[in-house]
Coordinates of C-alpha atoms in Angstrom, one line a residue:
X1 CA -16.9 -43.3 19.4
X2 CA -17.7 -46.1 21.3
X3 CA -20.5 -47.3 18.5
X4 CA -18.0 -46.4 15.7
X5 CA -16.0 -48.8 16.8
X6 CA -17.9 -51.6 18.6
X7 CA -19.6 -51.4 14.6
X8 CA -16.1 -51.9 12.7
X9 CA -15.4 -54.7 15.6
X10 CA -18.9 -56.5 14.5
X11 CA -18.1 -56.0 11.2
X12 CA -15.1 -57.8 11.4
X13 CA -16.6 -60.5 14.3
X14 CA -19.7 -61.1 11.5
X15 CA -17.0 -62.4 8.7
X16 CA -14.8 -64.5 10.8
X17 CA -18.1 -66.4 12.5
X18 CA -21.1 -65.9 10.1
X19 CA -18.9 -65.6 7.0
X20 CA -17.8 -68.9 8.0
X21 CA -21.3 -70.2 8.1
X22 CA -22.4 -69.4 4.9
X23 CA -19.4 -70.5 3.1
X24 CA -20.5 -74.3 5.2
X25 CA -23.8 -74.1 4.2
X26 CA -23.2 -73.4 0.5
X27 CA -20.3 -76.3 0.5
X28 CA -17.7 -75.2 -1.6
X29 CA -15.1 -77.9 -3.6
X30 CA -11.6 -76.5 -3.5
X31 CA -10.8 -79.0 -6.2
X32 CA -13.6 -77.9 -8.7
X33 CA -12.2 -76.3 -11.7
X34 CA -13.0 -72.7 -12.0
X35 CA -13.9 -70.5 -15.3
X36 CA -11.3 -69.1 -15.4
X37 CA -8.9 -72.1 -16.2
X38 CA -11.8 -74.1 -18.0
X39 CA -12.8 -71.3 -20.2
X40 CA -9.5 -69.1 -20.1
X41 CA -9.9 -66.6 -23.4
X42 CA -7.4 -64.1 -22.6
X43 CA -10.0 -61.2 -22.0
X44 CA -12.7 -61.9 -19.1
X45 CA -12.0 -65.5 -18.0
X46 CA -8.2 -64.8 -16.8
X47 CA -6.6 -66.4 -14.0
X48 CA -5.8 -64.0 -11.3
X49 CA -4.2 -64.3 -7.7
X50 CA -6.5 -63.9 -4.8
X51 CA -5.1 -60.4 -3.9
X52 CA -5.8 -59.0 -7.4
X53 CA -9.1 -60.6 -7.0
X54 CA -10.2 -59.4 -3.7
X55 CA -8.8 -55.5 -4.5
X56 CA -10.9 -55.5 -7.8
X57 CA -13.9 -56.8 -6.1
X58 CA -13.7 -54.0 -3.7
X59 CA -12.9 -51.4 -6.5
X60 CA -16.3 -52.6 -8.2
X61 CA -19.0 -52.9 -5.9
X62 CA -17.4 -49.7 -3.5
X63 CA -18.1 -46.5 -6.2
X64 CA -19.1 -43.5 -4.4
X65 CA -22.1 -45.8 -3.0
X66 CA -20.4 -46.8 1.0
X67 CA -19.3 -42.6 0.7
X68 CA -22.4 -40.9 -1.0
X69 CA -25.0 -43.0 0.6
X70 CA -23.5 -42.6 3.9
X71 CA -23.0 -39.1 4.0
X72 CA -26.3 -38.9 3.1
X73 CA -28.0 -41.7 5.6
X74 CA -26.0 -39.6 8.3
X75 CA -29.1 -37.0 8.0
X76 CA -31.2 -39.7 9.5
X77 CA -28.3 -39.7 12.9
X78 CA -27.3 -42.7 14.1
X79 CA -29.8 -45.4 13.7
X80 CA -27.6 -45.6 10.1
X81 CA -24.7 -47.5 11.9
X82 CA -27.5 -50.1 12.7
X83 CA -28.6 -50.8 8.8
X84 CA -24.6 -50.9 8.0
X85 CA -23.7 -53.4 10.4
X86 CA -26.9 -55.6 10.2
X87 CA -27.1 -55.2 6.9
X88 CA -23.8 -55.7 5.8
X89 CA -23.4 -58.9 7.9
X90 CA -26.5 -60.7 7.6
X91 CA -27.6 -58.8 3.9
X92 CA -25.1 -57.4 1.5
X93 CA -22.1 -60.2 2.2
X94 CA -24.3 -63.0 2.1
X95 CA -25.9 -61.9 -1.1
X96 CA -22.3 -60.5 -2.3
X97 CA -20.9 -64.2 -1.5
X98 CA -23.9 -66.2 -2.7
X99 CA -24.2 -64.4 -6.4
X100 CA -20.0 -64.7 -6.8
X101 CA -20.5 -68.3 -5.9
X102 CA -23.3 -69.1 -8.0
X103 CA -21.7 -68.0 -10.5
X104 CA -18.5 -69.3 -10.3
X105 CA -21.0 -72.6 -10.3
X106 CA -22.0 -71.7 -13.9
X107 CA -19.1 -70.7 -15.9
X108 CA -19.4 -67.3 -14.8
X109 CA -22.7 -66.7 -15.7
X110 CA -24.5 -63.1 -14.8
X111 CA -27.3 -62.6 -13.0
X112 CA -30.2 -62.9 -16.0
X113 CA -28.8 -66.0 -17.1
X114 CA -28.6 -67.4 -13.4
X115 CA -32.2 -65.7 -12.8
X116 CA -33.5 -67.9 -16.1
X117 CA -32.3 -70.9 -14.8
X118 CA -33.1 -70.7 -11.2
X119 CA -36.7 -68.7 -11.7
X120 CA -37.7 -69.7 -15.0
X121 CA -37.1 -68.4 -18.4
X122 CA -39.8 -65.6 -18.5
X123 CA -37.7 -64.0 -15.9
X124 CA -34.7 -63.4 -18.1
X125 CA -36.5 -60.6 -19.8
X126 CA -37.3 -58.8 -16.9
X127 CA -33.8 -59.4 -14.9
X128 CA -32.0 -58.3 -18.4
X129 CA -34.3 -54.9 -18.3
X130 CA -33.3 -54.4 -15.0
X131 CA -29.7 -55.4 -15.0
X132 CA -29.0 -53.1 -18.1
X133 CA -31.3 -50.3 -16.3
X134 CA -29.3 -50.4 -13.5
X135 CA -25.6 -50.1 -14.9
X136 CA -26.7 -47.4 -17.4
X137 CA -27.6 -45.6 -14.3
X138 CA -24.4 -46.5 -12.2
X139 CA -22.2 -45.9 -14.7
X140 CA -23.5 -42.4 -15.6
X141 CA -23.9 -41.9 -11.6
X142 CA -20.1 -42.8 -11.6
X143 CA -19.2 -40.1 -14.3
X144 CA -20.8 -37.6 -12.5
X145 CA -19.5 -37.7 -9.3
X146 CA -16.0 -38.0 -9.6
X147 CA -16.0 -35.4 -12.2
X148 CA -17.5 -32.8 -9.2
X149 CA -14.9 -34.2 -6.8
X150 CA -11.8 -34.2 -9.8
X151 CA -13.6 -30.0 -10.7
X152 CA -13.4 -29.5 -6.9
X153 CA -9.4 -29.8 -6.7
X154 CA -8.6 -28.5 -10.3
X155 CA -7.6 -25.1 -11.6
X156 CA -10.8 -23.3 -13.4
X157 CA -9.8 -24.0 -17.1
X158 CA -10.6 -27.3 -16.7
X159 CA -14.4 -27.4 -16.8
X160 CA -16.6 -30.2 -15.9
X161 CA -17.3 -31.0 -19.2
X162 CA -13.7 -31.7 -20.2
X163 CA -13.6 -33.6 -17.0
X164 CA -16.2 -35.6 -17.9
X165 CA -15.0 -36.2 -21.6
X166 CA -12.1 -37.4 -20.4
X167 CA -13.4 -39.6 -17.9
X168 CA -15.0 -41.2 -20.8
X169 CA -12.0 -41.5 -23.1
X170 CA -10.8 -43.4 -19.9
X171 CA -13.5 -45.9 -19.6
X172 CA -13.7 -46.7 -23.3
X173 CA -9.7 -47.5 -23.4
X174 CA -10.0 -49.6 -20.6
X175 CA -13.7 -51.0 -21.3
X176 CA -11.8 -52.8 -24.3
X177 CA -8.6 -54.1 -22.5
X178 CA -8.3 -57.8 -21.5
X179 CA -9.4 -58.0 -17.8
X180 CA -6.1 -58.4 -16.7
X181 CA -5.1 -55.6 -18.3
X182 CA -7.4 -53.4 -17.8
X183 CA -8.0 -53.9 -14.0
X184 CA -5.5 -56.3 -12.9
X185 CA -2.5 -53.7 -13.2
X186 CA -4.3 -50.1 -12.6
X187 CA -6.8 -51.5 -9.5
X188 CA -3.7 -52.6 -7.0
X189 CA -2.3 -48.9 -7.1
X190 CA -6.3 -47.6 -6.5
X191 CA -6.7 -50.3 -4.2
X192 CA -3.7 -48.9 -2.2
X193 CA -5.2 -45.5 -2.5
X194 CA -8.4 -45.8 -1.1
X195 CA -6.6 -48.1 1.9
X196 CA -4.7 -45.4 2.8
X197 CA -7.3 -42.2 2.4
X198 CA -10.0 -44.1 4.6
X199 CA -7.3 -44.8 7.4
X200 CA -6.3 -41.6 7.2
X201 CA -9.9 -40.2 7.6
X202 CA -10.6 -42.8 10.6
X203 CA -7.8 -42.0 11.9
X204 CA -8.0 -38.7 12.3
X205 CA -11.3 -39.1 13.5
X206 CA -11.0 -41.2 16.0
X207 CA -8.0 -39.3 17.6
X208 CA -8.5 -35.5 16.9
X209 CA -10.9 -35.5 19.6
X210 CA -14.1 -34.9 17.7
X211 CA -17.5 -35.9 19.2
X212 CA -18.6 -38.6 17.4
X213 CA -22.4 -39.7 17.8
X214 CA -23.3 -42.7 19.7
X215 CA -25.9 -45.0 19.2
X216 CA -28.6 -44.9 22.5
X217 CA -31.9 -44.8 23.5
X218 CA -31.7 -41.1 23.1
X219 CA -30.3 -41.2 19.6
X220 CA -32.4 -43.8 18.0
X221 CA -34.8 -41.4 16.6
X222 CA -35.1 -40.2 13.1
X223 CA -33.2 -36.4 12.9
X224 CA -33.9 -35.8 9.6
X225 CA -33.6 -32.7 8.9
X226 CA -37.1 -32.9 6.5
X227 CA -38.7 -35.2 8.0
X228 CA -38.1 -37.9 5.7
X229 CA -39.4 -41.3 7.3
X230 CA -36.6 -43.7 7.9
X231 CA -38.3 -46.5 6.2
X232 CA -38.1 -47.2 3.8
X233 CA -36.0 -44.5 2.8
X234 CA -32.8 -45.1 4.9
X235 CA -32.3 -48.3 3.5
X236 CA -32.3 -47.0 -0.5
X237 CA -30.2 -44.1 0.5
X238 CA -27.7 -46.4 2.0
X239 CA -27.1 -48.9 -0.4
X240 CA -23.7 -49.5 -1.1
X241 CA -22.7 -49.8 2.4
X242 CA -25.0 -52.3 3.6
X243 CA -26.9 -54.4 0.5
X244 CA -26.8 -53.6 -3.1
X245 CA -28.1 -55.1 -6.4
X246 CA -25.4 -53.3 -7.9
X247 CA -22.9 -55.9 -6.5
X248 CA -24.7 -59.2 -8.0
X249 CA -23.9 -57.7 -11.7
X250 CA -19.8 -57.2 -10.6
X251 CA -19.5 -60.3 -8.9
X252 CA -19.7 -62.4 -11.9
X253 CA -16.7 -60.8 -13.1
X254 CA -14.5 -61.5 -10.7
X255 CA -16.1 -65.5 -10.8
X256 CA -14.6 -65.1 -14.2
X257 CA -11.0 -64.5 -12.8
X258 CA -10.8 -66.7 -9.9
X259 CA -9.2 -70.0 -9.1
X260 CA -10.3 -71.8 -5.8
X261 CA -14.0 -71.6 -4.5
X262 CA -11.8 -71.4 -0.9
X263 CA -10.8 -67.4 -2.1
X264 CA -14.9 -66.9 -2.1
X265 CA -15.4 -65.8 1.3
X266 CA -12.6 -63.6 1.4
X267 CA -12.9 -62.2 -2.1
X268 CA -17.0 -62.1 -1.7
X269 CA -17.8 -62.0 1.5
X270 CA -15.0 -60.0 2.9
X271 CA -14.4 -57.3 0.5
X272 CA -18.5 -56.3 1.6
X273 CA -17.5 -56.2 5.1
X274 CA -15.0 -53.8 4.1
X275 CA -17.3 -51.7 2.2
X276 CA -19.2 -51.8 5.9
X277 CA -15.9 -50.2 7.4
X278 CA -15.5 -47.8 4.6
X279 CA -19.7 -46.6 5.2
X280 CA -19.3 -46.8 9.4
X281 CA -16.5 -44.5 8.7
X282 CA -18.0 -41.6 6.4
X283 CA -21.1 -41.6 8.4
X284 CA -19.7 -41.2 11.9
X285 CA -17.3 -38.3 10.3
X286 CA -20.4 -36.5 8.6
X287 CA -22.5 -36.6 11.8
X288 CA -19.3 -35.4 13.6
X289 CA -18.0 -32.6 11.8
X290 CA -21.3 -30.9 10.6
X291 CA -24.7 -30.6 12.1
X292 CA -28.1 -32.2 10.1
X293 CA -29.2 -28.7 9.0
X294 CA -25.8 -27.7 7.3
X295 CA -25.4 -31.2 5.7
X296 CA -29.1 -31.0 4.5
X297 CA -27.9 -27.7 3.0
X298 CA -24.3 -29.2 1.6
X299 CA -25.8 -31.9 0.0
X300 CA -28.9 -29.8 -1.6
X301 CA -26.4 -27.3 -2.6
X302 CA -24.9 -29.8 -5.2
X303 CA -24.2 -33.6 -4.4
X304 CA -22.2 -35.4 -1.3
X305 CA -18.9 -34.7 -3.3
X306 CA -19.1 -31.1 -1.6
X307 CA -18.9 -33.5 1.7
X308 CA -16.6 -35.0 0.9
X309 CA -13.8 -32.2 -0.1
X310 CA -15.2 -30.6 3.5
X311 CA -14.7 -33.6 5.3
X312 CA -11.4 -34.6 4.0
X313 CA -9.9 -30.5 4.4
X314 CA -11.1 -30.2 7.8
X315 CA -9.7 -34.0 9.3
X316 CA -6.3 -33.7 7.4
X317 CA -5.8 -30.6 6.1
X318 CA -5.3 -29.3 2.1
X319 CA -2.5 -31.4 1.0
X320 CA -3.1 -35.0 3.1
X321 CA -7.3 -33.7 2.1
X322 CA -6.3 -33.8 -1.5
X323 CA -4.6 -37.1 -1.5
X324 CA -8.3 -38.4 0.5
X325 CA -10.5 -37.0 -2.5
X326 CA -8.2 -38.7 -4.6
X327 CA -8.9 -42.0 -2.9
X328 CA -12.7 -41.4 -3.0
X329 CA -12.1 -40.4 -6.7
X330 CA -10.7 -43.9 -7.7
X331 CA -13.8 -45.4 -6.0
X332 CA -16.3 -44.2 -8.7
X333 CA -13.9 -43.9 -11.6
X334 CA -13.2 -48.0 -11.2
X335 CA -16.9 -49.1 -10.6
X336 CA -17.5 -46.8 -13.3
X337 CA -15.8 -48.9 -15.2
X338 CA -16.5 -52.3 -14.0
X339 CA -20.2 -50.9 -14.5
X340 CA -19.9 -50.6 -18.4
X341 CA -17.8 -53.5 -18.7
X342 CA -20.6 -55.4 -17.0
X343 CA -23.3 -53.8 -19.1
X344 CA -21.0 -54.6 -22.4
X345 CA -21.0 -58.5 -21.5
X346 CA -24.5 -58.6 -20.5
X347 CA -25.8 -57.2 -23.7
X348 CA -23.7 -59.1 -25.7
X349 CA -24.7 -62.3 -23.8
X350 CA -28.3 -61.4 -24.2
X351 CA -28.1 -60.4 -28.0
X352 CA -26.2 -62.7 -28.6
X353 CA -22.9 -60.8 -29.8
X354 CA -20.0 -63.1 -29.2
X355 CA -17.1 -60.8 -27.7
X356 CA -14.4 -62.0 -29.9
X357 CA -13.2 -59.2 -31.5
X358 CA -12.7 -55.8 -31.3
X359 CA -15.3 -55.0 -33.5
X360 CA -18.3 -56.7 -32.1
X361 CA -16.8 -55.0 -29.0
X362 CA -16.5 -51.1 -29.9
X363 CA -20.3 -52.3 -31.7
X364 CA -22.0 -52.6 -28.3
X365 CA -19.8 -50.5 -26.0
X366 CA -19.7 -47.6 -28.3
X367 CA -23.9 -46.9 -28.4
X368 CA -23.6 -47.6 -24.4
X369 CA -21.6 -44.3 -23.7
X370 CA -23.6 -42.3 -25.9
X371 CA -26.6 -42.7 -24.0
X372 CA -24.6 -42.6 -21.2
X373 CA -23.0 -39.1 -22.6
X374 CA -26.6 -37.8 -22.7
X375 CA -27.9 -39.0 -19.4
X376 CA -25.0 -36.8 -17.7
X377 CA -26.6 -33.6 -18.9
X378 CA -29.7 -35.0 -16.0
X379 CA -31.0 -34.0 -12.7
X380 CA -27.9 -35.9 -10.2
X381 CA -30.8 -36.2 -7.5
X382 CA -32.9 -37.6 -9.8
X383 CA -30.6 -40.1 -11.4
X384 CA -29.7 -41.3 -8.2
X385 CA -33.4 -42.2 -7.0
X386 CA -33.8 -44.1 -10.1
X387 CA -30.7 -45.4 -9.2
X388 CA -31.1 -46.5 -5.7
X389 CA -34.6 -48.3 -6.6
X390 CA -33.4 -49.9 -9.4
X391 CA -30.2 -51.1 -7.6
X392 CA -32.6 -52.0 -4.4
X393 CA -34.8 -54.5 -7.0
X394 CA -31.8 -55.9 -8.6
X395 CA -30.5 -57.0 -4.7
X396 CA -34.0 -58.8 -4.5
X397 CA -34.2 -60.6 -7.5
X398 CA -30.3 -61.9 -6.7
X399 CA -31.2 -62.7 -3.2
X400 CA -34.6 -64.5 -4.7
X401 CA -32.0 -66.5 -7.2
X402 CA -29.5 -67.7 -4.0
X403 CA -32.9 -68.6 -2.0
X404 CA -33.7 -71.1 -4.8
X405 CA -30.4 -72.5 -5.1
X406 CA -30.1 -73.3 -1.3
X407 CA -34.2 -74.5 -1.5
X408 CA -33.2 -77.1 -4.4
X409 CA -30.2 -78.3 -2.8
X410 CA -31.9 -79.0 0.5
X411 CA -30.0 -76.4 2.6
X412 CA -30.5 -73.6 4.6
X413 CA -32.3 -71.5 2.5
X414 CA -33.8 -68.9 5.0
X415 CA -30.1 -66.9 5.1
X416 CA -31.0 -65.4 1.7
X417 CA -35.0 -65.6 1.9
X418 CA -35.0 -63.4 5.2
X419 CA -33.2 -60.2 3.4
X420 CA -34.8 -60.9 0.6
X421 CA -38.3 -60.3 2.0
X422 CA -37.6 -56.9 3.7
X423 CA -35.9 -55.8 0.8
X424 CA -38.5 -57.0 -1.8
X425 CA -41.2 -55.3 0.9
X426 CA -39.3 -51.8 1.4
X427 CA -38.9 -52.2 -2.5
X428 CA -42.9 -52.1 -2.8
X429 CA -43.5 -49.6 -0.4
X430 CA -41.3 -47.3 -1.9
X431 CA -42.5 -47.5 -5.6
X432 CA -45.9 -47.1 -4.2
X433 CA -45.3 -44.4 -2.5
X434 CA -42.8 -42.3 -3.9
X435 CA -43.0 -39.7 -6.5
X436 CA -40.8 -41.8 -9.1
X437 CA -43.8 -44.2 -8.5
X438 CA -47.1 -44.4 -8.0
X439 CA -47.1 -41.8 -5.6
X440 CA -49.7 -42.8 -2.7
X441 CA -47.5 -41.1 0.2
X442 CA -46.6 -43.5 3.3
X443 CA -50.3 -43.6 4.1
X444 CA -51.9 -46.6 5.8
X445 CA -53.4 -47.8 2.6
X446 CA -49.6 -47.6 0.9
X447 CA -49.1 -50.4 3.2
X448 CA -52.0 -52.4 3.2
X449 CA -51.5 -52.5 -0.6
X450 CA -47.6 -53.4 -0.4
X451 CA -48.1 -56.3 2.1
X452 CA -50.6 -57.9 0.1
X453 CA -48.0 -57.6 -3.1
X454 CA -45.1 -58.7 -1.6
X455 CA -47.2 -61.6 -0.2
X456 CA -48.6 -62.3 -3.7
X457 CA -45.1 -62.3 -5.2
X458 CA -43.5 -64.5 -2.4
X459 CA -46.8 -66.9 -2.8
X460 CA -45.9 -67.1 -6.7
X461 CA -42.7 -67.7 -5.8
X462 CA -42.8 -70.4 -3.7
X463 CA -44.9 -72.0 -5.6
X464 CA -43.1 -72.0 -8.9
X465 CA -39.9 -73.3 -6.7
X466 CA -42.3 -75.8 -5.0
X467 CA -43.0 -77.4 -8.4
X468 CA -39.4 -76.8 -9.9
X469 CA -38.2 -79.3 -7.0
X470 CA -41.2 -81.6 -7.3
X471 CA -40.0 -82.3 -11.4
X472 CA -35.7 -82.8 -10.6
X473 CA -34.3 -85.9 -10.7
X474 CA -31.1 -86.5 -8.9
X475 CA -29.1 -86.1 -12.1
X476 CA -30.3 -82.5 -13.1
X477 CA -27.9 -79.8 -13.4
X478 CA -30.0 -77.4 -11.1
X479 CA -29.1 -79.7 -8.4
X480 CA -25.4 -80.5 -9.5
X481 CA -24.5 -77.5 -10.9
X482 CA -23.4 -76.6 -14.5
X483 CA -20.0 -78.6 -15.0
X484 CA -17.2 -76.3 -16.8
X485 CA -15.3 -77.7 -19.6
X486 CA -12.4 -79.5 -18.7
X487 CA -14.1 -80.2 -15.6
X488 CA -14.1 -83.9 -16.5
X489 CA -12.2 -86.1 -19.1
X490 CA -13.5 -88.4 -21.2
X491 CA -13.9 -91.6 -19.2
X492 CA -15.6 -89.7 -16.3
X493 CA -12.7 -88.8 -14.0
X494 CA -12.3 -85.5 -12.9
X495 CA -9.5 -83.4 -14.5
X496 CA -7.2 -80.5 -13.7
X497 CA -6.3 -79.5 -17.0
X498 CA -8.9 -77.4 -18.9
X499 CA -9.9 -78.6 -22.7
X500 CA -7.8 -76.2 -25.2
X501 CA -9.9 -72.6 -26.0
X502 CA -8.6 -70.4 -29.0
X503 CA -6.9 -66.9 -28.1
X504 CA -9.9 -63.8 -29.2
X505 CA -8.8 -62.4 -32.3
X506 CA -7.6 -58.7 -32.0

């Protein structure tokens, strides 16, 4: 117990005091004018209030990731409360927080537009493959899941497939709503939900008198079950909860939506160090309640939804347990969401398909969900590898993009380079040796060959970034920012009220 809470108490500690830091070192400008008033539309650049902000944040980047991943990283004991703590303070808020702010910077940009700037143009492609990989993947990883969870606590006549169809009907309706609409009224009440189920579950945890694994010197070992090496596996299976590319393609949403760059670190920052609660949580209840064999065998058995009706019956019983899967439900079903809605605006900005109406909208998000559709009918396990490597990359390339803002601005770069190399390394490794890759085993020679290509990428890297700074003058936007429309009137002086932007046509 004493590591489960000492953990949520860091947690907490790491946003008040490093939090802080990182919002210094990037140097925000409460009087900036944000997207959202300078390009207001009506359907992704809406003002909203910091609350609405924060809880829809939360909603996106939590899916079944901080629940799933956890229950799963608890096979490895409890060396997983280390990577959720470390990683969430000093990996996954920082690049949460640096990606929203960035973006916020350029009129709301995503990450392959923020990648072209920052890395060069070539990189686009690659980050738009990737990008668009990855939420194809979430989002069918996030149909699947909540429809075991919904099956798991619905009479028989309502099969999976219906469940699924219906989640889908779901996400189109609310893939086509203004943002506003769509999230800003349905994601409080989720929001509320998921507060609730997750105290509930702590709660009970913490007081029922369960035995609840400490970290030690005798329990920082690898109890895998299978004998699955902790690295560089641990930190794909616990994603989520700690870093995640995943995050870098939903923060730009919310950049869209908000209206001081003081909300940042509470909206960014803050609603990752929740997601760190959330994962300390489910891992310290699935290490308490069930033994590595039996959760080996749960999880094999089907997914970590079978966890996670278990977990929830035996802490508060069937009726409070229902209302818990519920919460864990509304996790998936809204990043889900947020996933295709992100995919939609990312293939529209990259073909060029101006969102404007509802035509050009159904025309992008309709093909989406069909392949979508078919991708449900695959191997959950096997989605979610692809899933976790492709979301692991993604965190990389974003953490790449904030190092070369902080480099070009002459601050402290080494806050995002740091994660960034481990994660670009374990990223290497594991496509080397895993079976979705190249398949070489964790064998001496797998790392031999992924140190000299991380060190080959990092050496390209720095020099390209080395040369970008060499060629800015002080008056290039890479070093003051893109400046939003609205931002300044005509005879130089800054502005508060945005230029005039026509409604969308319905």
């Amino acid at each position: 117990m004493i590591t489960l809470l000492g953990g949520i108490a860091l947690l907490i500690v790491g946003y008040i005091f490093y939090g802080r830091y990182i919002e210094k070192n990037f140097t925000i400008d409460p009087e900036r004018i944000t997207p959202a008033e300078a390009l207001k539309d009506g359907y992704d650049f809406v003002p909203m209030s910091k609350s609405k902000n924060a809880i829809i944040q939360l909603l996106n980047i939590a899916g079944t990731g901080p629940i799933f991943g956890p229950i799963m990283g608890a096979l490895y004991g409890p060396v997983a409360y280390l990577w959720i703590v470390i990683g969430c303070i000093f990996g996954g808020a920082v690049h949460d927080y640096m990606l929203g702010m960035i973006s916020l910077r350029n009129d709301g940009a995503h990450l392959p537009e923020l990648a072209s700037k920052y890395l060069g143009k070539p990189v686009k492609h690659v980050v738009n493959l990737f990008s668009i990989l990855l939420l194809m993947l979430v989002g069918t990883v996030f149909v699947t899941s909540p429809a075991n969870l919904i099956k798991s606590i619905t009479p028989d006549w309502l099969t999976l497939g219906v469940i699924t169809i219906l989640i889908f009907v779901y996400y189109i309706i609310s893939t086509i709503l203004p943002i506003d609409k769509a999230l800003g009224k349905v994601y409080p009440w989720f929001g509320a939900i998921l507060i609730i189920s997750t105290i509930a579950i702590g709660g009970s945890l913490i007081f029922g008198g369960h035995n609840i694994p400490n970290l030690n010197l005798a329990t920082m070992k690898n109890f895998n079950p299978k004998g699955t090496p902790i690295f560089p596996a641990l930190f794909f299976t616990i994603s989520c909860g700690a870093l995640s590319g995943f995050h870098a393609t939903q923060a730009p949403m919310v950049s869209r939506t908000s209206t001081n760059e003081k909300e940042g670190r509470f909206t960014f920052y803050g609603m990752m160090i929740a997601e760190g609660v959330i994962a300390m949580i489910w891992t310290a209840a699935s290490m308490s309640l069930f033994d590595g064999k039996t959760l080996s065998q749960m999880i094999d058995a089907g997914t970590p939804s079978a966890v996670v009706n278990q977990v929830s019956v035996l802490l508060l019983g069937n009726v409070l347990g229902t209302i818990a899967i519920i919460g864990v439900i509304v996790l998936p079903i809204s990043s889900g969401l947020s996933a295709f809605r992100s995919l939609r605006t990312i293939l529209a900005d990259y073909l060029n398909i101006k969102q404007d109406t509802l035509k050009k909208i159904l025309m992008v998000t309709i093909p989406l969900y069909a392949i979508s559709f078919l991708l449900t009918k695959a191997d959950f396990n096997i989605l979610w590898r692809y899933f976790n490597w492709a979301n692991q990359v993604t965190a990389v390339i974003a953490l790449l993009v904030s190092t070369r803002y902080l480099y070009l601005k002459g601050k402290n770069y080494i806050v995002t380079l740091v994660p960034g190399i481990f994660m670009l390394f374990a990223c290497v490794v594991y496509i080397f040796s895993e079976p979705i890759g190249f398949r070489m085993g964790l064998t001496p020679l797998t790392y031999i060959v992924s140190v000299l290509a991380t060190l080959a990428i990092l050496a390209v890297y720095w020099k390209t970034g080395k040369k970008q700074k060499e060629n800015l003058d002080p008056t290039d936007e890479l070093l003051n920012d893109h400046l939003p429309i609205g931002t300044f009137a005509s005879n130089g002086e800054r502005t508060n009220q945005p230029l005039p932007v026509a409604e969308p046509k319905s």
